[in-house]
C-alpha cells in the first residue's frame, strides 16, 4: 500500500484544522439562538399565567395581560393569509406550470427577490401611502394585513413553487396524454401531490407575519385598545408592536418580568409555527413515494 | 414534452376533416383558458407590487424632492432637524449610521456565515447537518422586534459591564445583532451555491489525491465564487434594510460615530420613529418618504446586482 508522505500528513492536518475552524464558526453562529431563547424562557416564564394570556393590560400597561394583542395578531395573520395565499399560489402556479423561459419570467423572479429584499419600513411607507391613504382604508386591520400580505408574498411563492416543481413531470405527461387540459392536470394531479408542501410554506408565512412590527406600526397597529377589534376596519393591538411599545415607548415603568413575558409569548408563537413547518417537511420527506 | 394544445384547429375544417375532432372547445377548455388568465395575473402580481411600492413611495416623496429638498444639504449635512423652527434635512449622519452598523455587522457575519455554510455543505453529515440547518432557520425566524428587545435588555447591560462604558446601545450592539440577523440568509444562499457545484468536479479532484479541504479550497470555492458573492450582497441588503432591531439597539442618536460604543441613528429607524408624529403631506413627511426612496433604490440595486452575479454562473 501507499505510505503517508510528509505532504500527505500535512494535507491531513490542514484538513482537520479546516474542519475544526469551520465547525467552530458554525457553533458561534448558532449558540446565540440558544442563549436568547434560554434567557427569554428563564426571565419570561414567571410572567406567564392564564391571567397574563387572557386579560387586557392595566394601569398604563404596567400590569395585566396581553389578550387584546394576541387576538389582534391572530386577526392580522388570518386576513393577511386570506389575501396572500391565493395570489402567492397563483404566482407559483404560473412560474412552475406556465411560464416560458423569457424576459417576463426573469422580471417576475427579480420582482420576487426584491419584494423579499425591500426593507420592512419601506413596505410600511407603501402600505401607508397605498392602503391607508390612497385606497382610503384608514389605519385598520385591513390596511395592516394587506401590507403584511405584500411583504410576505415571496414566502408563499417560493415555498409553493418548490413543492410544485417537486411533482415529477411524468405525472403531468400521463395526465395530458389522457386528454386532460392543463388546468385539469393542475387541479387533479399537481395540486393534490403538492398541497402538503404548500401548507408548509403557509405555516412559515404565519410565523413570519406574526413577528413583523415595522409594516403595521403606521397602518393599523395601535398601542392600547381596551376592547377587541370587531371588524377588519378597526385598529388593533398586536404582539410585536406591543413588545416594541412597552420596551421603548411606555410612559410608566413596566416591570421587567412583564416585558420578558411578552417577548417569550411572541417568540413562542413564531418558533412553534416554524417548528410545525419544519416537522411537517421532515414528515413529508418520509412519506414521499417517488 | 409540452401539454396538448386543444385549440389545434384545422385552417378550414370540413365535416369530414379528422382534425376537427381535435377542436375541443368544451367547458373544460374555457375553464382552462380562464384559469390560465387568472394564474397569469397572479404571476405578474410580484411585478405589480414592486412597481406599486416604487410609485406610492415616490408619489408621497415627490413634492418634497422637487420642492423643498436641498440635495447638497441632504447628502453632506449631518443636521437632521425636521421639527425645528428652521428645519434642515441633512441625512449624512443617518447614512453613516446605517453604513457603520451594517459594516460592523458584516465584518464578523460574512466570515462566520460563509464558514458555517462551508461546514454545513461540505463537512457536516446526517443528523448534525440537519440540526445545524434547523438552528440556522430558527435564527432567521426570530422577529426583529425581539432582536431589538434582546439588544436593549440583554446586550446593553452586558456591553456596559464588559467594556466599562456608560451606554451599551450603539454601533457594537446593533452591529452584533444585525450580523446575527443577516447570517441565516447568507448561510442558506452560500450553502445552495456550494451544493450547486457538480459532484463530478469534486470527484475529479479527489481522484487526483486531493483531501476534502483541498477540494473545497481549490475547486469548490472557485467554482461557486459568484454564488458566495451573491450571498454576501443579499446579507448586506438585509442588514441595510433592518428597521426595528436597529431602532432599538443603536441608541438612536444623530451622530457620526468615532468608536464602536457610540450611538448612531439609521435611515430605517428614523422613518420608523418619526413618521407617526408628522403631518400628512408636510415637509417632514415628504423627507421621510425621500429616505424611503433612497432605501428602496439602494436595496433594489443590491438585489439586481446579486441577480446578475448569479446569472453570470448559469451562463457559463
Coordinates of C-alpha atoms in Angstrom, one line a residue:
Chain A
X1 CA 0.0 0.0 0.0
X2 CA 1.0 3.7 -0.1
X3 CA 2.9 5.0 2.8
X4 CA 1.9 8.5 4.0
X5 CA 4.4 11.1 2.8
X6 CA 5.0 14.2 4.9
X7 CA 3.0 16.1 2.3
X8 CA 0.0 13.7 2.9
X9 CA 0.3 14.2 6.6
X10 CA 0.4 17.9 6.2
X11 CA -2.7 17.8 4.0
X12 CA -4.5 15.7 6.5
X13 CA -3.6 18.1 9.3
X14 CA -4.8 21.1 7.3
X15 CA -8.0 19.2 6.6
X16 CA -8.6 18.6 10.3
X17 CA -7.8 22.2 11.2
X18 CA -10.1 23.5 8.5
X19 CA -12.9 21.2 9.7
X20 CA -12.5 22.3 13.3
X21 CA -12.4 26.0 12.4
X22 CA -15.5 25.9 10.2
X23 CA -17.3 23.8 12.8
X24 CA -16.4 26.4 15.5
X25 CA -17.7 29.2 13.2
X26 CA -21.0 27.4 12.9
X27 CA -21.3 26.9 16.6
X28 CA -20.5 30.6 17.3
X29 CA -23.3 31.5 14.9
X30 CA -26.0 29.2 16.3
X31 CA -25.2 29.5 20.0
X32 CA -26.8 32.9 20.4
X33 CA -30.1 31.4 19.4
X34 CA -30.0 29.0 22.3
X35 CA -28.8 31.7 24.7
X36 CA -31.5 34.1 23.6
X37 CA -34.3 31.6 23.9
X38 CA -32.9 30.3 27.2
X39 CA -32.8 33.8 28.7
X40 CA -36.3 34.7 27.4
X41 CA -37.7 31.5 28.9
X42 CA -35.9 31.9 32.3
X43 CA -36.9 35.6 32.7
X44 CA -40.2 35.5 31.0
X45 CA -41.7 32.2 32.3
X46 CA -42.7 33.7 35.7
X47 CA -44.9 36.2 34.0
X48 CA -46.9 33.6 32.0
X49 CA -50.2 32.7 33.6
X50 CA -53.8 32.3 32.4
X51 CA -54.4 35.8 33.6
X52 CA -51.5 37.1 31.6
X53 CA -52.7 35.4 28.4
X54 CA -56.4 36.2 28.8
X55 CA -56.8 39.7 30.3
X56 CA -56.1 43.1 28.9
X57 CA -53.2 45.3 30.1
X58 CA -54.0 47.5 33.1
X59 CA -52.5 50.6 34.8
X60 CA -50.7 52.1 31.8
X61 CA -49.6 48.6 30.8
X62 CA -47.6 48.1 34.0
X63 CA -49.9 45.2 34.9
X64 CA -52.4 42.8 33.4
X65 CA -52.1 40.7 30.3
X66 CA -51.8 40.6 26.6
X67 CA -55.1 39.2 25.4
X68 CA -56.1 42.1 23.0
X69 CA -52.6 41.9 21.5
X70 CA -52.9 38.1 21.0
X71 CA -56.3 38.4 19.4
X72 CA -55.1 41.3 17.2
X73 CA -52.1 39.3 15.9
X74 CA -54.5 36.4 15.0
X75 CA -56.7 38.9 13.1
X76 CA -53.7 40.4 11.3
X77 CA -52.3 37.0 10.3
X78 CA -55.6 35.5 9.2
X79 CA -56.5 38.5 7.0
X80 CA -53.0 38.6 5.6
X81 CA -53.2 34.9 4.7
X82 CA -56.6 35.3 3.0
X83 CA -55.0 37.9 0.8
X84 CA -51.6 36.5 0.1
X85 CA -52.1 32.7 -0.2
X86 CA -54.4 32.8 -3.3
X87 CA -52.2 35.3 -5.1
X88 CA -49.0 33.6 -4.0
X89 CA -50.2 30.1 -5.1
X90 CA -51.4 31.6 -8.4
X91 CA -48.0 33.2 -8.9
X92 CA -46.2 29.9 -8.1
X93 CA -48.5 28.0 -10.5
X94 CA -47.7 30.4 -13.2
X95 CA -44.0 30.2 -12.7
X96 CA -43.9 26.4 -12.3
X97 CA -46.6 25.3 -14.8
X98 CA -46.9 28.0 -17.4
X99 CA -44.0 30.4 -17.6
X100 CA -41.8 30.2 -20.6
X101 CA -38.1 31.0 -20.1
X102 CA -38.3 34.6 -21.2
X103 CA -37.7 38.1 -20.1
X104 CA -41.0 38.4 -18.3
X105 CA -40.3 35.4 -16.2
X106 CA -37.0 36.7 -15.3
X107 CA -38.5 40.0 -14.4
X108 CA -41.1 38.2 -12.2
X109 CA -38.3 36.4 -10.4
X110 CA -36.4 39.5 -9.9
X111 CA -39.5 41.2 -8.5
X112 CA -40.0 38.4 -6.0
X113 CA -36.4 38.7 -4.8
X114 CA -36.9 42.4 -4.5
X115 CA -40.2 42.1 -2.7
X116 CA -38.4 40.0 -0.1
X117 CA -35.4 42.4 0.0
X118 CA -37.1 45.7 0.3
X119 CA -36.7 47.0 3.8
X120 CA -39.8 46.4 6.0
X121 CA -40.1 50.1 6.8
X122 CA -40.4 50.8 3.0
X123 CA -43.2 48.3 2.9
X124 CA -44.7 50.3 5.8
X125 CA -44.4 53.5 3.7
X126 CA -46.0 51.8 0.8
X127 CA -48.8 50.4 3.0
X128 CA -49.5 53.8 4.4
X129 CA -49.4 55.6 1.0
X130 CA -51.4 53.0 -0.8
X131 CA -53.8 51.3 1.5
X132 CA -54.3 53.8 4.3
X133 CA -54.4 57.0 2.2
X134 CA -55.0 56.2 -1.5
X135 CA -57.5 53.3 -1.1
X136 CA -58.9 55.2 2.0
X137 CA -58.9 52.2 4.3
X138 CA -57.6 54.3 7.2
X139 CA -55.5 52.8 9.8
X140 CA -57.1 49.4 10.1
X141 CA -56.6 45.7 10.3
X142 CA -57.3 45.5 6.6
X143 CA -54.6 48.0 5.7
X144 CA -52.1 46.5 8.0
X145 CA -52.8 42.9 6.8
X146 CA -52.6 43.9 3.2
X147 CA -49.2 45.5 3.9
X148 CA -48.1 42.3 5.6
X149 CA -49.5 40.2 2.7
X150 CA -47.5 42.1 0.1
X151 CA -44.4 41.8 2.3
X152 CA -44.7 38.0 2.9
X153 CA -45.9 37.1 -0.6
X154 CA -42.4 35.9 -1.6
X155 CA -42.5 33.3 1.2
X156 CA -45.7 31.7 -0.2
X157 CA -44.5 31.9 -3.8
X158 CA -41.1 30.4 -3.2
X159 CA -42.4 27.5 -1.0
X160 CA -45.3 26.7 -3.3
X161 CA -43.1 26.8 -6.4
X162 CA -40.7 24.4 -4.8
X163 CA -43.3 21.9 -3.9
X164 CA -45.0 22.2 -7.3
X165 CA -41.7 21.5 -9.0
X166 CA -41.1 18.5 -6.8
X167 CA -44.0 16.8 -8.6
X168 CA -42.4 14.6 -11.3
X169 CA -43.0 15.8 -14.8
X170 CA -44.1 12.3 -15.8
X171 CA -47.2 12.7 -13.6
X172 CA -48.3 15.7 -15.8
X173 CA -47.5 13.9 -19.0
X174 CA -49.6 10.9 -18.0
X175 CA -52.5 13.2 -17.4
X176 CA -52.1 15.2 -20.6
X177 CA -52.0 12.0 -22.5
X178 CA -55.4 11.2 -21.2
X179 CA -56.7 14.3 -22.9
X180 CA -56.8 16.5 -19.8
X181 CA -56.4 20.2 -20.1
X182 CA -53.6 22.0 -18.3
X183 CA -55.9 23.2 -15.6
X184 CA -57.5 19.8 -15.1
X185 CA -54.0 18.4 -14.7
X186 CA -53.1 21.1 -12.2
X187 CA -56.2 20.5 -10.2
X188 CA -56.3 16.8 -10.2
X189 CA -52.7 15.8 -10.3
X190 CA -50.3 18.6 -9.5
X191 CA -52.0 20.3 -6.6
X192 CA -53.1 17.1 -4.7
X193 CA -49.4 16.0 -4.9
X194 CA -48.0 19.2 -3.6
X195 CA -50.7 20.5 -1.2
X196 CA -48.7 19.5 1.9
X197 CA -45.6 21.3 0.7
X198 CA -47.8 24.4 0.0
X199 CA -49.1 24.1 3.5
X200 CA -45.6 24.0 4.9
X201 CA -45.0 27.4 3.2
X202 CA -48.2 28.8 4.5
X203 CA -47.3 27.9 8.1
X204 CA -43.9 29.5 7.6
X205 CA -45.7 32.6 6.4
X206 CA -47.8 32.6 9.6
X207 CA -44.5 32.6 11.5
X208 CA -43.1 35.5 9.6
X209 CA -46.3 37.6 9.6
X210 CA -46.9 37.3 13.3
X211 CA -43.5 38.7 14.2
X212 CA -43.4 41.7 11.9
X213 CA -43.6 45.1 13.5
X214 CA -42.5 47.9 11.2
X215 CA -45.1 47.3 8.5
X216 CA -48.0 47.5 10.9
X217 CA -46.8 50.4 13.0
X218 CA -48.5 53.1 10.9
X219 CA -51.0 51.0 9.0
X220 CA -53.2 49.6 11.8
X221 CA -51.5 48.7 15.0
X222 CA -52.2 50.8 18.0
X223 CA -50.6 50.9 21.4
X224 CA -53.6 50.3 23.5
X225 CA -57.1 49.2 23.0
X226 CA -59.4 48.2 25.9
X227 CA -61.7 46.2 23.6
X228 CA -61.2 43.6 20.9
X229 CA -61.4 44.5 17.2
X230 CA -64.8 43.7 15.7
X231 CA -64.2 44.1 12.0
X232 CA -61.3 44.5 9.6
X233 CA -61.8 48.2 9.7
X234 CA -60.9 48.6 13.3
X235 CA -57.5 49.3 14.6
X236 CA -55.9 46.6 16.8
X237 CA -53.2 45.8 19.2
X238 CA -50.6 43.3 18.1
X239 CA -48.0 41.2 20.0
X240 CA -45.0 42.6 18.1
X241 CA -46.0 46.2 18.4
X242 CA -47.0 45.7 22.0
X243 CA -43.4 44.4 22.7
X244 CA -41.9 47.4 21.0
X245 CA -44.2 49.8 22.8
X246 CA -43.7 48.6 26.3
X247 CA -39.9 48.2 25.7
X248 CA -39.4 51.7 24.4
X249 CA -42.4 54.0 24.5
X250 CA -44.3 53.3 27.6
X251 CA -44.5 56.3 29.9
X252 CA -44.7 54.3 33.1
X253 CA -42.1 51.8 34.3
X254 CA -43.1 48.4 33.0
X255 CA -41.9 45.6 35.2
X256 CA -39.1 43.7 33.5
X257 CA -40.9 40.4 34.0
X258 CA -43.8 41.6 32.0
X259 CA -41.7 42.7 29.0
X260 CA -39.9 39.4 29.0
X261 CA -43.2 37.6 29.2
X262 CA -44.5 39.4 26.1
X263 CA -41.2 38.6 24.3
X264 CA -41.4 35.0 25.3
X265 CA -45.0 34.6 24.1
X266 CA -44.2 36.3 20.8
X267 CA -41.1 34.1 20.1
X268 CA -43.0 31.0 21.2
X269 CA -45.7 31.7 18.6
X270 CA -43.1 32.3 15.9
X271 CA -40.9 29.4 16.7
X272 CA -43.8 26.9 17.3
X273 CA -45.1 27.8 13.8
X274 CA -41.6 27.4 12.5
X275 CA -41.2 24.0 14.2
X276 CA -44.5 22.8 12.9
X277 CA -43.4 23.8 9.4
X278 CA -40.1 22.0 9.8
X279 CA -41.6 18.9 11.3
X280 CA -44.2 18.8 8.6
X281 CA -41.4 19.0 6.0
X282 CA -39.4 16.2 7.5
X283 CA -42.5 14.0 7.8
X284 CA -43.5 14.7 4.2
X285 CA -40.0 13.7 3.0
X286 CA -40.5 10.4 4.7
X287 CA -43.9 9.9 3.0
X288 CA -42.7 10.6 -0.5
X289 CA -43.3 7.7 -2.8
X290 CA -41.3 8.8 -5.8
Chain B
X1 CA -42.8 17.5 -23.6
X2 CA -45.4 20.3 -23.7
X3 CA -49.1 19.8 -22.9
X4 CA -51.6 19.4 -25.7
X5 CA -53.0 22.5 -27.3
X6 CA -56.7 21.9 -27.7
X7 CA -57.0 24.8 -30.0
X8 CA -55.3 23.0 -32.7
X9 CA -58.0 23.6 -35.3
X10 CA -57.6 23.0 -39.0
X11 CA -57.4 26.1 -41.1
X12 CA -60.7 25.4 -42.7
X13 CA -62.2 22.3 -41.1
X14 CA -64.8 20.5 -43.1
X15 CA -67.2 18.0 -41.7
X16 CA -65.0 15.1 -42.9
X17 CA -61.8 16.6 -41.7
X18 CA -60.4 14.4 -38.9
X19 CA -58.5 17.3 -37.5
X20 CA -61.9 18.8 -36.4
X21 CA -62.0 16.1 -33.7
X22 CA -59.1 17.9 -32.1
X23 CA -61.0 21.1 -31.6
X24 CA -62.4 20.6 -28.2
X25 CA -63.8 23.9 -27.2
X26 CA -66.0 22.5 -24.4
X27 CA -66.5 23.7 -20.9
X28 CA -63.1 22.3 -19.8
X29 CA -61.4 24.3 -22.5
X30 CA -63.0 27.5 -21.4
X31 CA -62.2 26.8 -17.7
X32 CA -58.6 26.1 -18.7
X33 CA -58.4 29.4 -20.5
X34 CA -59.9 31.3 -17.6
X35 CA -57.6 29.6 -15.1
X36 CA -54.6 30.4 -17.3
X37 CA -55.6 34.1 -17.4
X38 CA -56.1 34.2 -13.6
X39 CA -52.8 32.4 -12.9
X40 CA -51.1 34.8 -15.2
X41 CA -52.4 37.8 -13.2
X42 CA -51.1 36.1 -10.1
X43 CA -47.8 35.5 -11.9
X44 CA -47.2 39.2 -12.6
X45 CA -48.5 40.3 -9.2
X46 CA -45.0 40.5 -7.8
X47 CA -44.0 42.9 -10.6
X48 CA -47.2 44.9 -9.9
X49 CA -46.4 45.2 -6.2
X50 CA -42.8 46.1 -6.7
X51 CA -43.9 48.9 -9.2
X52 CA -46.6 49.8 -6.7
X53 CA -44.1 50.3 -3.9
X54 CA -41.9 52.4 -6.1
X55 CA -44.9 54.5 -7.3
X56 CA -46.5 55.1 -4.0
X57 CA -43.3 55.8 -2.0
X58 CA -42.1 58.2 -4.8
X59 CA -45.5 59.8 -5.1
X60 CA -45.5 60.8 -1.4
X61 CA -41.9 62.0 -1.5
X62 CA -42.3 63.8 -4.9
X63 CA -43.4 67.2 -3.7
X64 CA -40.6 67.3 -1.2
X65 CA -37.9 66.2 -3.5
X66 CA -38.7 68.7 -6.2
X67 CA -40.0 71.4 -3.9
X68 CA -38.0 71.9 -0.7
X69 CA -35.2 69.4 -0.9
X70 CA -31.7 70.9 -0.8
X71 CA -29.8 68.0 -2.4
X72 CA -26.4 69.2 -1.3
X73 CA -27.6 69.6 2.3
X74 CA -29.3 66.2 2.2
X75 CA -26.1 64.3 1.3
X76 CA -23.5 66.4 3.1
X77 CA -25.0 67.9 6.2
X78 CA -25.4 66.0 9.4
X79 CA -28.1 68.3 10.7
X80 CA -31.3 66.3 10.6
X81 CA -33.7 68.8 12.4
X82 CA -37.1 68.3 10.8
X83 CA -39.0 69.6 13.8
X84 CA -37.0 72.8 14.5
X85 CA -38.5 76.2 13.5
X86 CA -35.9 76.4 10.7
X87 CA -35.9 72.7 9.7
X88 CA -32.9 71.2 8.0
X89 CA -32.8 67.8 6.3
X90 CA -29.2 66.7 6.3
X91 CA -29.2 62.9 6.1
X92 CA -25.4 62.3 6.1
X93 CA -25.3 61.2 9.8
X94 CA -28.2 58.8 9.1
X95 CA -26.4 57.3 6.1
X96 CA -23.2 57.0 8.1
X97 CA -25.2 55.4 10.9
X98 CA -26.7 52.8 8.6
X99 CA -23.3 52.2 6.9
X100 CA -21.4 51.9 10.2
X101 CA -23.8 49.4 11.8
X102 CA -24.1 47.4 8.6
X103 CA -20.4 47.4 8.0
X104 CA -19.6 46.4 11.6
X105 CA -22.2 43.6 11.2
X106 CA -20.7 42.3 8.0
X107 CA -17.2 42.4 9.5
X108 CA -17.9 39.3 11.6
X109 CA -21.0 38.0 10.0
X110 CA -19.6 37.4 6.5
X111 CA -16.7 35.1 7.6
X112 CA -18.9 33.3 10.1
X113 CA -21.7 32.8 7.7
X114 CA -19.5 31.6 4.9
X115 CA -17.6 29.3 7.3
X116 CA -20.9 27.9 8.6
X117 CA -22.1 27.4 5.0
X118 CA -18.9 25.5 4.2
X119 CA -19.2 23.4 7.3
X120 CA -22.9 22.5 6.7
X121 CA -22.4 21.9 3.0
X122 CA -19.1 20.1 2.9
X123 CA -18.2 18.7 6.3
X124 CA -21.3 18.0 8.4
X125 CA -23.3 14.9 7.7
X126 CA -26.6 13.3 8.8
X127 CA -28.1 14.4 12.0
X128 CA -25.5 17.1 12.8
X129 CA -26.2 18.7 9.5
X130 CA -30.0 18.6 9.9
X131 CA -29.7 20.0 13.4
X132 CA -27.4 22.9 12.3
X133 CA -29.8 23.7 9.4
X134 CA -32.7 23.9 11.8
X135 CA -30.8 26.1 14.2
X136 CA -29.9 28.5 11.3
X137 CA -33.6 28.5 10.4
X138 CA -34.5 29.4 13.9
X139 CA -32.0 32.2 13.9
X140 CA -33.9 33.5 10.8
X141 CA -37.2 33.1 12.4
X142 CA -36.6 35.4 15.5
X143 CA -38.6 38.5 14.8
X144 CA -36.7 41.8 14.5
X145 CA -38.6 43.4 17.4
X146 CA -37.4 40.5 19.6
X147 CA -33.8 41.1 18.4
X148 CA -34.2 44.7 19.3
X149 CA -35.5 43.8 22.8
X150 CA -32.5 41.4 23.2
X151 CA -30.3 44.3 22.3
X152 CA -31.8 46.6 24.9
X153 CA -32.3 44.3 27.7
X154 CA -29.6 41.6 27.4
X155 CA -26.8 43.0 25.3
X156 CA -26.9 46.6 26.7
X157 CA -26.1 45.7 30.3
X158 CA -23.6 43.1 29.0
X159 CA -21.7 45.7 27.0
X160 CA -21.8 48.2 29.8
X161 CA -20.3 45.7 32.2
X162 CA -17.7 44.1 29.9
X163 CA -16.2 47.3 28.4
X164 CA -17.0 49.7 31.3
X165 CA -18.8 52.2 29.1
X166 CA -21.8 54.4 30.2
X167 CA -24.1 53.2 27.4
X168 CA -24.3 49.9 25.7
X169 CA -26.6 51.0 22.9
X170 CA -24.6 51.8 19.8
X171 CA -22.7 50.5 16.8
X172 CA -21.3 47.5 18.6
X173 CA -24.7 46.4 20.0
X174 CA -26.7 47.0 16.8
X175 CA -23.9 45.6 14.7
X176 CA -23.7 42.3 16.6
X177 CA -27.5 41.9 16.4
X178 CA -27.6 42.8 12.7
X179 CA -24.8 40.4 12.0
X180 CA -26.7 37.6 13.6
X181 CA -29.9 38.6 11.8
X182 CA -28.2 38.7 8.4
X183 CA -26.3 35.5 8.9
X184 CA -29.1 33.0 8.1
X185 CA -29.7 34.4 4.6
X186 CA -26.0 34.4 3.8
X187 CA -25.5 30.9 5.2
X188 CA -28.5 29.5 3.3
X189 CA -27.7 31.1 -0.1
X190 CA -24.0 30.3 0.2
X191 CA -24.8 26.7 1.1
X192 CA -27.0 26.5 -2.0
X193 CA -24.2 27.9 -4.1
X194 CA -21.7 25.3 -2.7
X195 CA -24.2 22.5 -3.3
X196 CA -24.7 23.6 -6.9
X197 CA -21.1 22.7 -7.7
X198 CA -21.4 19.4 -9.6
X199 CA -20.1 16.4 -7.8
X200 CA -18.0 15.4 -10.8
X201 CA -15.7 18.4 -10.1
X202 CA -15.2 17.1 -6.6
X203 CA -14.7 13.5 -7.7
X204 CA -12.1 14.6 -10.3
X205 CA -10.1 16.5 -7.7
X206 CA -10.4 13.6 -5.2
X207 CA -9.2 11.2 -7.9
X208 CA -6.0 13.3 -8.1
X209 CA -5.4 12.7 -4.4
X210 CA -6.7 15.9 -3.0
X211 CA -8.0 15.9 0.5
X212 CA -11.5 17.2 1.2
X213 CA -10.1 20.6 2.3
X214 CA -8.0 20.9 -0.8
X215 CA -11.0 20.1 -2.9
X216 CA -13.0 22.8 -1.2
X217 CA -10.2 25.4 -1.4
X218 CA -9.1 24.8 -4.9
X219 CA -12.3 23.5 -6.6
X220 CA -15.5 24.2 -4.8
X221 CA -14.9 27.7 -3.7
X222 CA -13.6 29.0 -7.0
X223 CA -16.5 27.3 -8.8
X224 CA -19.1 28.8 -6.5
X225 CA -17.5 32.2 -6.2
X226 CA -20.4 34.1 -7.8
X227 CA -23.0 32.4 -5.6
X228 CA -21.0 33.3 -2.5
X229 CA -20.7 36.9 -3.6
X230 CA -24.5 37.0 -4.2
X231 CA -25.0 35.6 -0.7
X232 CA -22.9 38.4 0.8
X233 CA -24.7 41.0 -1.2
X234 CA -28.1 39.7 0.0
X235 CA -26.8 39.8 3.6
X236 CA -25.7 43.4 3.2
X237 CA -29.2 44.2 1.8
X238 CA -30.8 42.5 4.7
X239 CA -28.7 44.5 7.2
X240 CA -29.1 47.7 5.4
X241 CA -32.9 47.5 5.5
X242 CA -33.4 46.2 9.0
X243 CA -35.6 48.5 11.0
X244 CA -36.8 47.6 14.4
X245 CA -33.7 45.9 15.8
X246 CA -31.5 48.8 14.7
X247 CA -34.0 51.4 16.1
X248 CA -34.0 49.7 19.5
X249 CA -30.3 48.7 19.8
X250 CA -28.4 51.6 18.1
X251 CA -29.1 54.3 20.7
X252 CA -30.9 56.3 18.0
X253 CA -28.7 59.4 18.4
X254 CA -27.8 61.6 15.4
X255 CA -24.0 61.2 15.5
X256 CA -21.0 60.4 13.3
X257 CA -19.5 57.5 15.3
X258 CA -15.8 57.5 16.3
X259 CA -15.9 54.4 18.4
X260 CA -17.9 51.2 18.4
X261 CA -19.6 52.3 21.6
X262 CA -21.1 55.5 20.0
X263 CA -24.8 55.7 19.5
X264 CA -25.9 56.2 15.9
X265 CA -29.1 56.5 14.0
X266 CA -30.1 54.6 10.9
X267 CA -32.1 55.7 7.9
X268 CA -34.7 53.0 8.5
X269 CA -35.0 53.7 12.2
X270 CA -35.5 57.4 11.5
X271 CA -38.6 56.7 9.4
X272 CA -40.0 54.3 12.0
X273 CA -39.6 56.6 14.9
X274 CA -40.7 59.9 13.2
X275 CA -43.5 59.0 10.7
X276 CA -46.1 58.8 13.5
X277 CA -45.5 62.4 14.6
X278 CA -45.6 64.0 11.1
X279 CA -48.3 65.9 9.4
X280 CA -49.5 64.0 6.3
X281 CA -48.2 65.8 3.2
X282 CA -45.9 68.1 5.1
X283 CA -42.2 68.6 4.5
X284 CA -41.1 66.3 7.3
X285 CA -43.5 63.7 6.0
X286 CA -42.0 64.2 2.5
X287 CA -38.5 64.0 3.8
X288 CA -39.2 60.6 5.5
X289 CA -40.6 59.3 2.2
X290 CA -37.5 60.6 0.5
X291 CA -35.4 58.4 2.8
X292 CA -37.8 55.6 1.8
X293 CA -37.0 56.2 -1.9
X294 CA -33.3 56.1 -1.1
X295 CA -33.7 52.8 0.8
X296 CA -35.8 51.3 -2.0
X297 CA -33.3 52.3 -4.7
X298 CA -30.3 51.0 -2.8
X299 CA -31.8 47.7 -1.9
X300 CA -33.1 47.3 -5.5
X301 CA -29.6 47.9 -6.9
X302 CA -28.1 45.4 -4.4
X303 CA -30.7 42.7 -5.3
X304 CA -30.3 43.4 -9.0
X305 CA -26.5 43.1 -8.7
X306 CA -26.9 39.8 -6.8
X307 CA -29.2 38.5 -9.5
X308 CA -26.8 39.5 -12.3
X309 CA -23.9 37.9 -10.4
X310 CA -25.8 34.7 -10.0
X311 CA -27.0 34.7 -13.7
X312 CA -23.3 35.0 -14.6
X313 CA -22.6 31.5 -13.4
X314 CA -25.6 30.0 -15.1
X315 CA -24.5 31.3 -18.4
X316 CA -21.1 29.7 -18.1

